[in-house]
Tab-separated table of C-alpha atoms and ligand atoms in Angstrom:
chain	number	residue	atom	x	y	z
A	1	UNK	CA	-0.408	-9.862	27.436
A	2	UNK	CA	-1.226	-6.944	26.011
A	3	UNK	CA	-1.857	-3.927	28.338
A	4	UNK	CA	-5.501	-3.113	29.359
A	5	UNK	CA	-4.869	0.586	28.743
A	6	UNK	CA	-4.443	-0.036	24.807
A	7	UNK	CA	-7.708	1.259	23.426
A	8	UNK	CA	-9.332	-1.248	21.999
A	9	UNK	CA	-8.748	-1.105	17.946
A	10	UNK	CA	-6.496	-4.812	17.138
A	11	UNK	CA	-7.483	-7.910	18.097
A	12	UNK	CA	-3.273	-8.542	18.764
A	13	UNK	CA	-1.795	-11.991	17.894
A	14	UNK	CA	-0.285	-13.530	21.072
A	15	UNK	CA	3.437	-12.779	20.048
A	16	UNK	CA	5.867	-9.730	20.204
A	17	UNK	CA	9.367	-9.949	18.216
A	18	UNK	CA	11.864	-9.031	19.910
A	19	UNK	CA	14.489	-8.512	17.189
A	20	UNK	CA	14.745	-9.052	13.558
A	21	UNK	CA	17.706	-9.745	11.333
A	22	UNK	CA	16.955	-9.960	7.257
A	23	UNK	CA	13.642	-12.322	6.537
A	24	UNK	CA	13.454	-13.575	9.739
A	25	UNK	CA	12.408	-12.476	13.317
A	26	UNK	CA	12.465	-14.042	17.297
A	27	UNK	CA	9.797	-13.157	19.948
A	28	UNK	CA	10.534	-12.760	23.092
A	29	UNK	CA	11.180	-16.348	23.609
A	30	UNK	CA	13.886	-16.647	21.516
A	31	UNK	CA	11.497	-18.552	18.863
A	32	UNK	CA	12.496	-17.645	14.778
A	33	UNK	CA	9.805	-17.098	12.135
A	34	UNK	CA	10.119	-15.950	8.902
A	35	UNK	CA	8.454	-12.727	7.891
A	36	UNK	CA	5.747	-12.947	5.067
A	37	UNK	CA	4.317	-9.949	5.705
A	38	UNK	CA	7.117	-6.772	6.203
A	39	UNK	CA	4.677	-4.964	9.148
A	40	UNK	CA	2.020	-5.020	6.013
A	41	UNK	CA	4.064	-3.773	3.204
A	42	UNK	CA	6.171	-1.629	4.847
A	43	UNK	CA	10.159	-3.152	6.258
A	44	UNK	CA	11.200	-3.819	2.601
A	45	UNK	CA	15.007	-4.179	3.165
A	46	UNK	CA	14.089	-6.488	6.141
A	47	UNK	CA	14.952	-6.207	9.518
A	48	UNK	CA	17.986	-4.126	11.035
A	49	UNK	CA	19.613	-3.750	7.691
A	50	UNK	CA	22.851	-2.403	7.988
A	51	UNK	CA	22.997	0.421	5.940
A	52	UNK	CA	19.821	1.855	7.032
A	53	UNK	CA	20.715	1.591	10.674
A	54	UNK	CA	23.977	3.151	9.967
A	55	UNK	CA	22.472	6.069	7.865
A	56	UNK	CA	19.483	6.862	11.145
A	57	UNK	CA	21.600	6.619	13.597
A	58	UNK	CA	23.972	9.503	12.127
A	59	UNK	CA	20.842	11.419	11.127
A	60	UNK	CA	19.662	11.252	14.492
A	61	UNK	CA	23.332	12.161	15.786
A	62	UNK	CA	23.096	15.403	13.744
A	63	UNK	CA	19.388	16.871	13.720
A	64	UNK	CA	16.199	14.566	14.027
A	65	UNK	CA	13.073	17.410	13.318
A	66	UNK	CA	13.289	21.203	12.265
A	67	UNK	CA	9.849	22.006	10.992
A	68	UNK	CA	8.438	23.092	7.586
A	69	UNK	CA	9.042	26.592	8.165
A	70	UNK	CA	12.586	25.778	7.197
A	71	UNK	CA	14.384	24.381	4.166
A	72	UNK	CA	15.158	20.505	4.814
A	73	UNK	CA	17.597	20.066	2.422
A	74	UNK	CA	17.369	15.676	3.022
A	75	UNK	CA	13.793	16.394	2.099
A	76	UNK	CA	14.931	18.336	-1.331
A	77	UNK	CA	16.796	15.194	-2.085
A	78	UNK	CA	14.063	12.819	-1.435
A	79	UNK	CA	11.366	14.743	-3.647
A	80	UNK	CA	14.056	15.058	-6.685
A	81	UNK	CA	14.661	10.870	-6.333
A	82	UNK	CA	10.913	9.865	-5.833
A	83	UNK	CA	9.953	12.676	-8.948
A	84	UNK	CA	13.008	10.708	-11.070
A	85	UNK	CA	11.843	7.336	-10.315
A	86	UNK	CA	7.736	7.820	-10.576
A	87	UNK	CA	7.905	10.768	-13.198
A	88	UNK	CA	6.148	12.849	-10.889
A	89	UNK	CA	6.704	16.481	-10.774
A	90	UNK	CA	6.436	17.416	-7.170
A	91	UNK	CA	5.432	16.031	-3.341
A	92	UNK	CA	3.813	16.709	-0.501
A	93	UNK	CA	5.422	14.756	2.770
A	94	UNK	CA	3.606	13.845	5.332
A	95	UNK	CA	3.323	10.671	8.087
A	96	UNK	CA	1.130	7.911	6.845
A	97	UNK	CA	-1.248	6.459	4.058
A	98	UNK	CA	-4.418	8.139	4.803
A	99	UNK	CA	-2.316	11.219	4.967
A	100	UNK	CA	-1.353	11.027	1.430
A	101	UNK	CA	-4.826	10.154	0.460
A	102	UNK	CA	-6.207	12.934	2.607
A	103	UNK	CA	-3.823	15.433	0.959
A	104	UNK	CA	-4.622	13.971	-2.976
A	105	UNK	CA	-8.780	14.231	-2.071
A	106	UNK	CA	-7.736	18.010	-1.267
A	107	UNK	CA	-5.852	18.289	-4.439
A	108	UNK	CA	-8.976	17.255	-6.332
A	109	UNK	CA	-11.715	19.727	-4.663
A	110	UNK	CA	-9.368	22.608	-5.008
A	111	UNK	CA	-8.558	22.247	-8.610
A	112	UNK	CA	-11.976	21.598	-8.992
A	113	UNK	CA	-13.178	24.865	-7.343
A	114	UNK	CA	-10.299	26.694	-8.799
A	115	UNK	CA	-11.983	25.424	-12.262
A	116	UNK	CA	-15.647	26.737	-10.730
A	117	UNK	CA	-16.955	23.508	-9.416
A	118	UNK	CA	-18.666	23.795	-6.340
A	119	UNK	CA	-19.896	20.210	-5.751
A	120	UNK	CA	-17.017	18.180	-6.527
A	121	UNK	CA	-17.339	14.157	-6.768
A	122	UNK	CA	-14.410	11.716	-6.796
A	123	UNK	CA	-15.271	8.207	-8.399
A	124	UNK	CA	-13.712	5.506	-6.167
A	125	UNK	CA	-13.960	1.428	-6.214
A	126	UNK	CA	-15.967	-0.938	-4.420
A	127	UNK	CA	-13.098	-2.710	-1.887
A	128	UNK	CA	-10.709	-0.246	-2.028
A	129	UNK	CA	-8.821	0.650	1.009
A	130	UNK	CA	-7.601	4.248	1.545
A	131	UNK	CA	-7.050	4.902	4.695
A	132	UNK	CA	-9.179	5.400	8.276
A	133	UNK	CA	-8.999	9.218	8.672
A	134	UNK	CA	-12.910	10.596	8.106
A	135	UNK	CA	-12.005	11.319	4.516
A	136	UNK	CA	-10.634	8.305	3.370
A	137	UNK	CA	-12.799	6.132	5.085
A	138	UNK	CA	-15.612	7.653	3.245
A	139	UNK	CA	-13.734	6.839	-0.332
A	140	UNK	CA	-12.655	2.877	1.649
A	141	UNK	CA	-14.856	0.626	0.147
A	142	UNK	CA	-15.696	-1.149	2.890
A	143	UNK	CA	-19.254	-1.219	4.528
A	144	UNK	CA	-17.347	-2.757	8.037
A	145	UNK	CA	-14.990	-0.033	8.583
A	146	UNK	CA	-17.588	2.385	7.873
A	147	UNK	CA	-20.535	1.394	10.112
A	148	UNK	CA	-20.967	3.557	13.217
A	149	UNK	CA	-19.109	6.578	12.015
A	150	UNK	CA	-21.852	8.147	9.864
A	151	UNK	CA	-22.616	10.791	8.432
A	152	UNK	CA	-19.580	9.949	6.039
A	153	UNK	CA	-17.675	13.128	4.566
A	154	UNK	CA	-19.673	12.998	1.151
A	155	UNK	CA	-18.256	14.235	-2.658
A	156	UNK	CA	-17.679	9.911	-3.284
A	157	UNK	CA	-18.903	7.909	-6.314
A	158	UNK	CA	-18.604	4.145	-5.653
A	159	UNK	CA	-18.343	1.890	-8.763
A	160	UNK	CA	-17.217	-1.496	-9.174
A	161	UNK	CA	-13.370	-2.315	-10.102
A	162	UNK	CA	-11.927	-3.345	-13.222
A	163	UNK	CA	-15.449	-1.863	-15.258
A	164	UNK	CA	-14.900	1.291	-17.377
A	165	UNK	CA	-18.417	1.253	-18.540
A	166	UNK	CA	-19.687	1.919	-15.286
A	167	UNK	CA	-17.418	5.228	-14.700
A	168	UNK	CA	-18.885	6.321	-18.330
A	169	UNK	CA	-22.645	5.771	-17.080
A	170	UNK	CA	-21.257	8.385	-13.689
A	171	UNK	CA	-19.847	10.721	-16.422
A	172	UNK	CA	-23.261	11.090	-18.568
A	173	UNK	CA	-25.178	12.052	-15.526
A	174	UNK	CA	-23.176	14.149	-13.200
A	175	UNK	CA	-21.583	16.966	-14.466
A	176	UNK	CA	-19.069	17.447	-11.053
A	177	UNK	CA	-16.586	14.099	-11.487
A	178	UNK	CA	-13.172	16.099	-10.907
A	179	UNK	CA	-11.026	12.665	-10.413
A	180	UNK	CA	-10.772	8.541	-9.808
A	181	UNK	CA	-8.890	7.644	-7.184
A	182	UNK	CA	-8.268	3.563	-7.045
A	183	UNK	CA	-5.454	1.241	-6.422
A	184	UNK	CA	-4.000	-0.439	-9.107
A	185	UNK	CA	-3.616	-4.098	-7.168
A	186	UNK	CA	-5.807	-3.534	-4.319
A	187	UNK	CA	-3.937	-4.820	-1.252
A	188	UNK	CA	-6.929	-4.890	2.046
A	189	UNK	CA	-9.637	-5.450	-1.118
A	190	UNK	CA	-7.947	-9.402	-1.574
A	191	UNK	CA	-4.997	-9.037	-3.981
A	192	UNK	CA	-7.321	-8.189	-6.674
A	193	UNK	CA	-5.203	-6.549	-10.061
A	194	UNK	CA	-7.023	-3.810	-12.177
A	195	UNK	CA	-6.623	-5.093	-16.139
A	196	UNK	CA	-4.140	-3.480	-18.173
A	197	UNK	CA	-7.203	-2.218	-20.822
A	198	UNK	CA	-8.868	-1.173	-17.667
A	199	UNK	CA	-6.090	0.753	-16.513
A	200	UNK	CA	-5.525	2.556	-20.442
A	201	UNK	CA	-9.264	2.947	-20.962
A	202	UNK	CA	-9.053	4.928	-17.538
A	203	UNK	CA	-5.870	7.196	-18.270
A	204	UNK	CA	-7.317	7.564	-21.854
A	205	UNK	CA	-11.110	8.466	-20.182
A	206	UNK	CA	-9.550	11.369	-17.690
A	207	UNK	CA	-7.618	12.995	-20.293
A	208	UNK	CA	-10.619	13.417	-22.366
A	209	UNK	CA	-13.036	14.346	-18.850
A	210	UNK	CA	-10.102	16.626	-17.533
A	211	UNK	CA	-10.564	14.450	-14.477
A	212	UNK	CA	-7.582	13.922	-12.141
A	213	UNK	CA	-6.130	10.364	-12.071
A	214	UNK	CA	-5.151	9.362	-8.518
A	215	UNK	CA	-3.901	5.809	-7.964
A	216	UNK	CA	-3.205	5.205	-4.414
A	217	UNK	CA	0.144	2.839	-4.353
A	218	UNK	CA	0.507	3.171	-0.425
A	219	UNK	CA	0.690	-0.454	-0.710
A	220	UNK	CA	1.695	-1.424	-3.865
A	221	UNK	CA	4.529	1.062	-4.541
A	222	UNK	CA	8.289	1.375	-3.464
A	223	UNK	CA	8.870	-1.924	-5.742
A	224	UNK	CA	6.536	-4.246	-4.236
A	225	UNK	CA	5.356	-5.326	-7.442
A	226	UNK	CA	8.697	-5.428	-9.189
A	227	UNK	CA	9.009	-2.088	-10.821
A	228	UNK	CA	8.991	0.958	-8.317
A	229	UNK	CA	5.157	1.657	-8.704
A	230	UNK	CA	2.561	-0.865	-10.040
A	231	UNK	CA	0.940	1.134	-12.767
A	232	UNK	CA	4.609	1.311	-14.677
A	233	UNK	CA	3.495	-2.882	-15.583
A	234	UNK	CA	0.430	-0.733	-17.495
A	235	UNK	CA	2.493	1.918	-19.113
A	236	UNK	CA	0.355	4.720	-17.756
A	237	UNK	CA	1.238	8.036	-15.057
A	238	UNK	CA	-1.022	9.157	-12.539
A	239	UNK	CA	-1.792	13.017	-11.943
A	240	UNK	CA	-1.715	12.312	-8.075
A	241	UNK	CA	0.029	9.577	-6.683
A	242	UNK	CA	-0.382	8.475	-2.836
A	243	UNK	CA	2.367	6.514	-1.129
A	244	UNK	CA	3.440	5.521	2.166
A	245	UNK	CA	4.167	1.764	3.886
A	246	UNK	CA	7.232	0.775	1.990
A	247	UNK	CA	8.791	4.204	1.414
A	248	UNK	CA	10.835	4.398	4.871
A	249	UNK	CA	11.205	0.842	5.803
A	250	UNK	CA	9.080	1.469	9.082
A	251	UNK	CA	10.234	5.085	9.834
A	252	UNK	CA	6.639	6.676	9.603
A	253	UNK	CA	6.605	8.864	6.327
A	254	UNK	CA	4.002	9.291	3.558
A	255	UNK	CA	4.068	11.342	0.557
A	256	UNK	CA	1.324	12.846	-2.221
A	257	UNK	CA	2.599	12.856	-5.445
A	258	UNK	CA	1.352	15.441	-8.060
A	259	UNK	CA	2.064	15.994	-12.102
A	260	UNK	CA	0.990	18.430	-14.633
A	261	UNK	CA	-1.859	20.665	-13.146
A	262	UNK	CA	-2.014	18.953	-10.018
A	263	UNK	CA	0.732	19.890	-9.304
A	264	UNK	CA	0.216	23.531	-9.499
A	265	UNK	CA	-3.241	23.596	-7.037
A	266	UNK	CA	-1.366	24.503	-3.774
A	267	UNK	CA	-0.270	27.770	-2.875
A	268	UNK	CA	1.052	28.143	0.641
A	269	UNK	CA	-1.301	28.293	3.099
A	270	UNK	CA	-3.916	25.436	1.399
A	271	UNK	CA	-2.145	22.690	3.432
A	272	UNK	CA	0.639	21.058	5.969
A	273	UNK	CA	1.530	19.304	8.490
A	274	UNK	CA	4.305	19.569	11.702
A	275	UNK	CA	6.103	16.728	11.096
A	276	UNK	CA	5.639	15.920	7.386
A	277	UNK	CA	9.127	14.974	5.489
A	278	UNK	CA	11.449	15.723	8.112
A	279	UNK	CA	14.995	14.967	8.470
A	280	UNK	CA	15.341	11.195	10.013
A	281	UNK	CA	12.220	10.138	7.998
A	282	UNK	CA	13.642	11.947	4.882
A	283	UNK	CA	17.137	10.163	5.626
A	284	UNK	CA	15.424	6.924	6.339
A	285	UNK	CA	13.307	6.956	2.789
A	286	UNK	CA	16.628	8.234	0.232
A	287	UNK	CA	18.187	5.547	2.273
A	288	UNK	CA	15.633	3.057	1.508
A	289	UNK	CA	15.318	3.553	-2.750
A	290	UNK	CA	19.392	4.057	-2.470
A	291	UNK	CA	19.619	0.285	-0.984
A	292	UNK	CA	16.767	-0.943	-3.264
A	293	UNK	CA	18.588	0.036	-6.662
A	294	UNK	CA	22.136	-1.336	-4.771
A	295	UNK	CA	20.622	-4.607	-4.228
A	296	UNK	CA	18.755	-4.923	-7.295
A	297	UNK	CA	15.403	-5.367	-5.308
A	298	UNK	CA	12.924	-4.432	-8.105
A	299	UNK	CA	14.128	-7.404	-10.251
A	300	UNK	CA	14.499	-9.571	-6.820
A	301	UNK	CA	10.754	-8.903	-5.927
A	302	UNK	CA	9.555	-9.576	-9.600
A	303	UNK	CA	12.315	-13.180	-9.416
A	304	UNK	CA	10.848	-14.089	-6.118
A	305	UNK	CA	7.584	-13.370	-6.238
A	306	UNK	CA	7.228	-15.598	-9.365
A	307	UNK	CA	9.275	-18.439	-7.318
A	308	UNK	CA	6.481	-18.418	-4.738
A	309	UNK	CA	3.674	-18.307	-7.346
A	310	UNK	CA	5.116	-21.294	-8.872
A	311	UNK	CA	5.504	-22.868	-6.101
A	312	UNK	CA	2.344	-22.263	-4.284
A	313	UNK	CA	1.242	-23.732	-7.567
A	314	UNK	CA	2.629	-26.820	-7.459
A	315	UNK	CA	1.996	-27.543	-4.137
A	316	UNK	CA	-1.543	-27.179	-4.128
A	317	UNK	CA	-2.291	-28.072	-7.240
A	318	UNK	CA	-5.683	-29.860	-7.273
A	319	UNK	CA	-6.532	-29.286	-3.803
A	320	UNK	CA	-9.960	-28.464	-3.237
A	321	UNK	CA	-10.398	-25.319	-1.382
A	322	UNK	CA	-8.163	-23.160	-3.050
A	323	UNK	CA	-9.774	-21.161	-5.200
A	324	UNK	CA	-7.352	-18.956	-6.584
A	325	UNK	CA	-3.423	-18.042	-6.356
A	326	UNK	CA	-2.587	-14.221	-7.439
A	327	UNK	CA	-0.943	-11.412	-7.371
A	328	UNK	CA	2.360	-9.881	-8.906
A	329	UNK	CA	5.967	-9.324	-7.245
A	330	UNK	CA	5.722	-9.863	-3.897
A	331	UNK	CA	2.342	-8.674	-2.893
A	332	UNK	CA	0.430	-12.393	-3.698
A	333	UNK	CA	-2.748	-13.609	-2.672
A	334	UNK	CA	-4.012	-17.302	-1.842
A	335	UNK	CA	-8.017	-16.965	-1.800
A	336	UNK	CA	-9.414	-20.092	-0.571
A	337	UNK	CA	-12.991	-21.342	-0.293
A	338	UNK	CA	-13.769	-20.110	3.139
A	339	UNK	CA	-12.865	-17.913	5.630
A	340	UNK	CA	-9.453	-18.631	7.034
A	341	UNK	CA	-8.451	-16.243	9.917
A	342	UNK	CA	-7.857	-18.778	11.923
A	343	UNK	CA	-4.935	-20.042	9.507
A	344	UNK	CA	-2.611	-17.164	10.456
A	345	UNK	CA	-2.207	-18.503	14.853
A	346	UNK	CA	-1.533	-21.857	12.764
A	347	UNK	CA	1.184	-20.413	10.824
A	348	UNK	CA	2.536	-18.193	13.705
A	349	UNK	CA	2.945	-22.083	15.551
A	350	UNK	CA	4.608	-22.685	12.726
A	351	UNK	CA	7.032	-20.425	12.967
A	352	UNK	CA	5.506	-18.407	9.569
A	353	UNK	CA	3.918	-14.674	10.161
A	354	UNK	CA	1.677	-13.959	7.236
A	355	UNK	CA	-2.045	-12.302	7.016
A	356	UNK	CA	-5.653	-12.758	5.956
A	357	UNK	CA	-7.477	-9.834	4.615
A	358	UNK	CA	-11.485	-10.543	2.976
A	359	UNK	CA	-11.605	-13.276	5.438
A	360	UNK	CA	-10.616	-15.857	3.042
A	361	UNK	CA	-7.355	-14.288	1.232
A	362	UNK	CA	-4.162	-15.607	2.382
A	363	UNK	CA	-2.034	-12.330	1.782
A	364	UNK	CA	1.888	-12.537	1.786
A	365	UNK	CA	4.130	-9.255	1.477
A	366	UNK	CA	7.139	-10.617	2.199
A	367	UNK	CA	10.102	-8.119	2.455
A	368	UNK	CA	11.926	-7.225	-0.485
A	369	UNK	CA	15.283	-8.755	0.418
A	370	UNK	CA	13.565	-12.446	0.516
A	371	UNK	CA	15.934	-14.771	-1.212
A	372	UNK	CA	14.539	-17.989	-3.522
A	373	UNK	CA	15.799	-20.031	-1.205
A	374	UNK	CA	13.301	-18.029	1.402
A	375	UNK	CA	10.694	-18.015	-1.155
A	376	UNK	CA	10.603	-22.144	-1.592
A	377	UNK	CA	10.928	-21.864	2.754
A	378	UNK	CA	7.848	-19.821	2.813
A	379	UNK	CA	5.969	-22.238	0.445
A	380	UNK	CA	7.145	-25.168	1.900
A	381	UNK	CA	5.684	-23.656	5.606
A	382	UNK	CA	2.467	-21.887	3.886
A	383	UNK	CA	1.468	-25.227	1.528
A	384	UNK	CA	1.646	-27.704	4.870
A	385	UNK	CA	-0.607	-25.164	6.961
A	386	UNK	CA	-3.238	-24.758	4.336
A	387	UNK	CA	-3.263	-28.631	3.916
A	388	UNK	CA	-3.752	-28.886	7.785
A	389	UNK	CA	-6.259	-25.975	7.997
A	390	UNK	CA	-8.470	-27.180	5.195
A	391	UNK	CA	-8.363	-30.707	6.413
A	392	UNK	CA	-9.605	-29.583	9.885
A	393	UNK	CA	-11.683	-26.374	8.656
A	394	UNK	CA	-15.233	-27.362	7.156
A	395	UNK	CA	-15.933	-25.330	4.068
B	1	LIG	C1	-2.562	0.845	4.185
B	1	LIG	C2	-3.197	1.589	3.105
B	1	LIG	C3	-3.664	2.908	3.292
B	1	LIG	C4	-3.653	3.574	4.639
B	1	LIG	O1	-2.361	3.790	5.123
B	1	LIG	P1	-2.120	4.142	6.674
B	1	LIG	O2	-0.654	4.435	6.750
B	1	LIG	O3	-2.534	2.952	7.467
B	1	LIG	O4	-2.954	5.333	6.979
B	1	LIG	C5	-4.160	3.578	2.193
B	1	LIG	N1	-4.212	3.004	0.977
B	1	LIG	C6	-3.786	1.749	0.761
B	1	LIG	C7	-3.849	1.180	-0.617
B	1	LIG	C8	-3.266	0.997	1.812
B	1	LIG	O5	-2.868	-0.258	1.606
């Protein structure tokens, strides 16, 4: 049991791993699952992979935290290799995903003010998920996480995904739009992809607005979707570029990503953080891409994730109550035809840890390591829990 001096934010599931090795984990029981969902997007080498161990345990042998008021030179390297793979110019480190989305909304209003705007807006999308922090919880799109914590930090737009005409309609009639910030495959929102076109029309309309394009890939990034970040499948860079959950495999780090002009808004002094980009988290990330382009994990997530697509296909194929199978890489989505929270206690029993998000999205984010052979396990355990759930469940 959980203690009674948690406060109370997570309705827990009745388990706690123990250990973890690869794909798979064991409670405290001794009892194996495999993992479908990486601590949400975030253990992509697995569990206790070797290398990574290795490389934080000598980090944390030589010098774990220093500060920012000192060169880190692990840090230097990690902002040269996430700049090279993103085609980024610079970063801000810091600890989590609302961080990085915190530090990107900044970004915005000060280029904005530095321009001589002194009522910025930021357009964001209906079910997007940014983060919990008062900031990003006033760009979340989500009316549940929201209630109770009014007034909301204003300067947000809402409009609906994947619909360029309605950002054109904001642009005739206010004059203050300094950025979008979305996700490119919304993650919490249900797995739901923003359209190539969409995605072009967008770059294409900030250019021509002098808007700031932010795409938050906290979720989607580090190679989840097969290539490091998801809007490389569109052929478009961000200005601003929010990560976190992947980047160090479970060591808490989170990073804004700037290009071009945004990249030139800070001076010191306009923002920080204590613990931001240290050494063992610093270690812990260069670790993690160095492993991913070892092991070939971009093209593994891209191989497996389409082996579980087809799969999932197959196996449900004309059941009724599955409405939709989605997604790209590993970060895949089963909607069905009603909600299905209950479904993840029956997959825990059998011996499967995934997650619902929407109430009726089955989402998988397995880690990036997953084998085929893992992949046809995972649909094999998945396929014979939905068939249970929806023969028990009524619509
Ligand atoms: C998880 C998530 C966040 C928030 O990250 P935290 O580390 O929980 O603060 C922000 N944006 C997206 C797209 C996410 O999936």
């Amino acid at each position: 049991m959980a203690s009674p001096h948690l406060m109370n934010t997570y309705k827990k599931l009745p388990v706690a791993f123990a250990r973890g090795e690869g794909a798979w984990l064991w409670d405290t029981e001794g009892k194996r699952y495999l993992d479908a969902l990486a601590g949400i997007a975030v253990s992509g080498l697995g569990h206790a992979h070797p290398k990574l161990v290795k490389a934080i345990a000598e980090q944390a042998g030589r010098i774990i935290h220093t500060s920012n008021l000192v060169e880190i030179p692990e840090q230097d390297a990690l902002a040269d290799k996430l700049c090279a793979i993103s085609g980024m110019d610079n970063v801000f480190f810091c600890n989590s995903g609302a961080e990085a989305n915190e530090c990107a909304i900044k970004i915005a209003r000060l280029h904005a003010h530095q321009r001589g705007i002194q009522n910025p807006q930021i357009i964001v999308m209906e079910r997007a998920w940014h983060g919990r922090t008062l900031a990003t919880l006033a760009a979340t799109g989500s009316r549940k996480a929201q209630a109770g914590f009014e007034p909301l930090v204003t300067g947000f737009i809402r409009v609906p995904y994947n619909d360029l005409d309605a950002i054109r309609q904001v642009a005739e009639h206010s004059g203050n739009v300094v950025a979008v910030l979305a996700e490119v495959l919304q993650g919490e929102g249900g797995i739901t992809g923003a359209r190539v076109d969409y995605l072009q029309g967008l770059r294409a309309l900030c250019d021509t607005r002098q808007w700031l394009l932010m795409i938050d890939e906290v979720q989607s990034g580090i190679g989840r979707t097969g290539k490091w970040f998801c809007y490389q499948h569109a052929g478009i860079v961000p200005d601003v570029l929010p990560l976190a959950k992947g980047l160090g495999s479970g060591v808490p780090i989170g990073a804004c990503l700037a290009r071009g002009v945004a990249a030139q808004v800070f001076k010191p002094g306009n923002h920080g953080t204590t613990f931001g980009g240290g050494p063992l988290v610093s270690v812990a990330a260069l670790t993690t891409l160095q492993v991913m382009e070892e092991e070939g994990l971009l093209d593994n997530a891209a191989k497996v994730g389409g082996v579980i697509q087809a799969g999932l296909r197959d196996a449900l194929k004309g059941l009724a109550g599955v409405k939709d199978i989605r997604g790209q890489g590993l970060m895949l989505g089963v909607e069905l035809d009603r909600p299905c929270g209950d479904l993840v206690g029956m997959a825990l029993a059998a011996g499967l840890l995934t997650n619902v998000t929407q109430d009726n999205v089955i989402r998988l984010l397995p880690p990036l390591i997953f084998t085929p052979a893992q992949g046809e396990k995972l649909v094999e355990l998945l396929s014979g829990v939905i068939k249970t759930f929806l023969a028990e469940a009524k619509a």
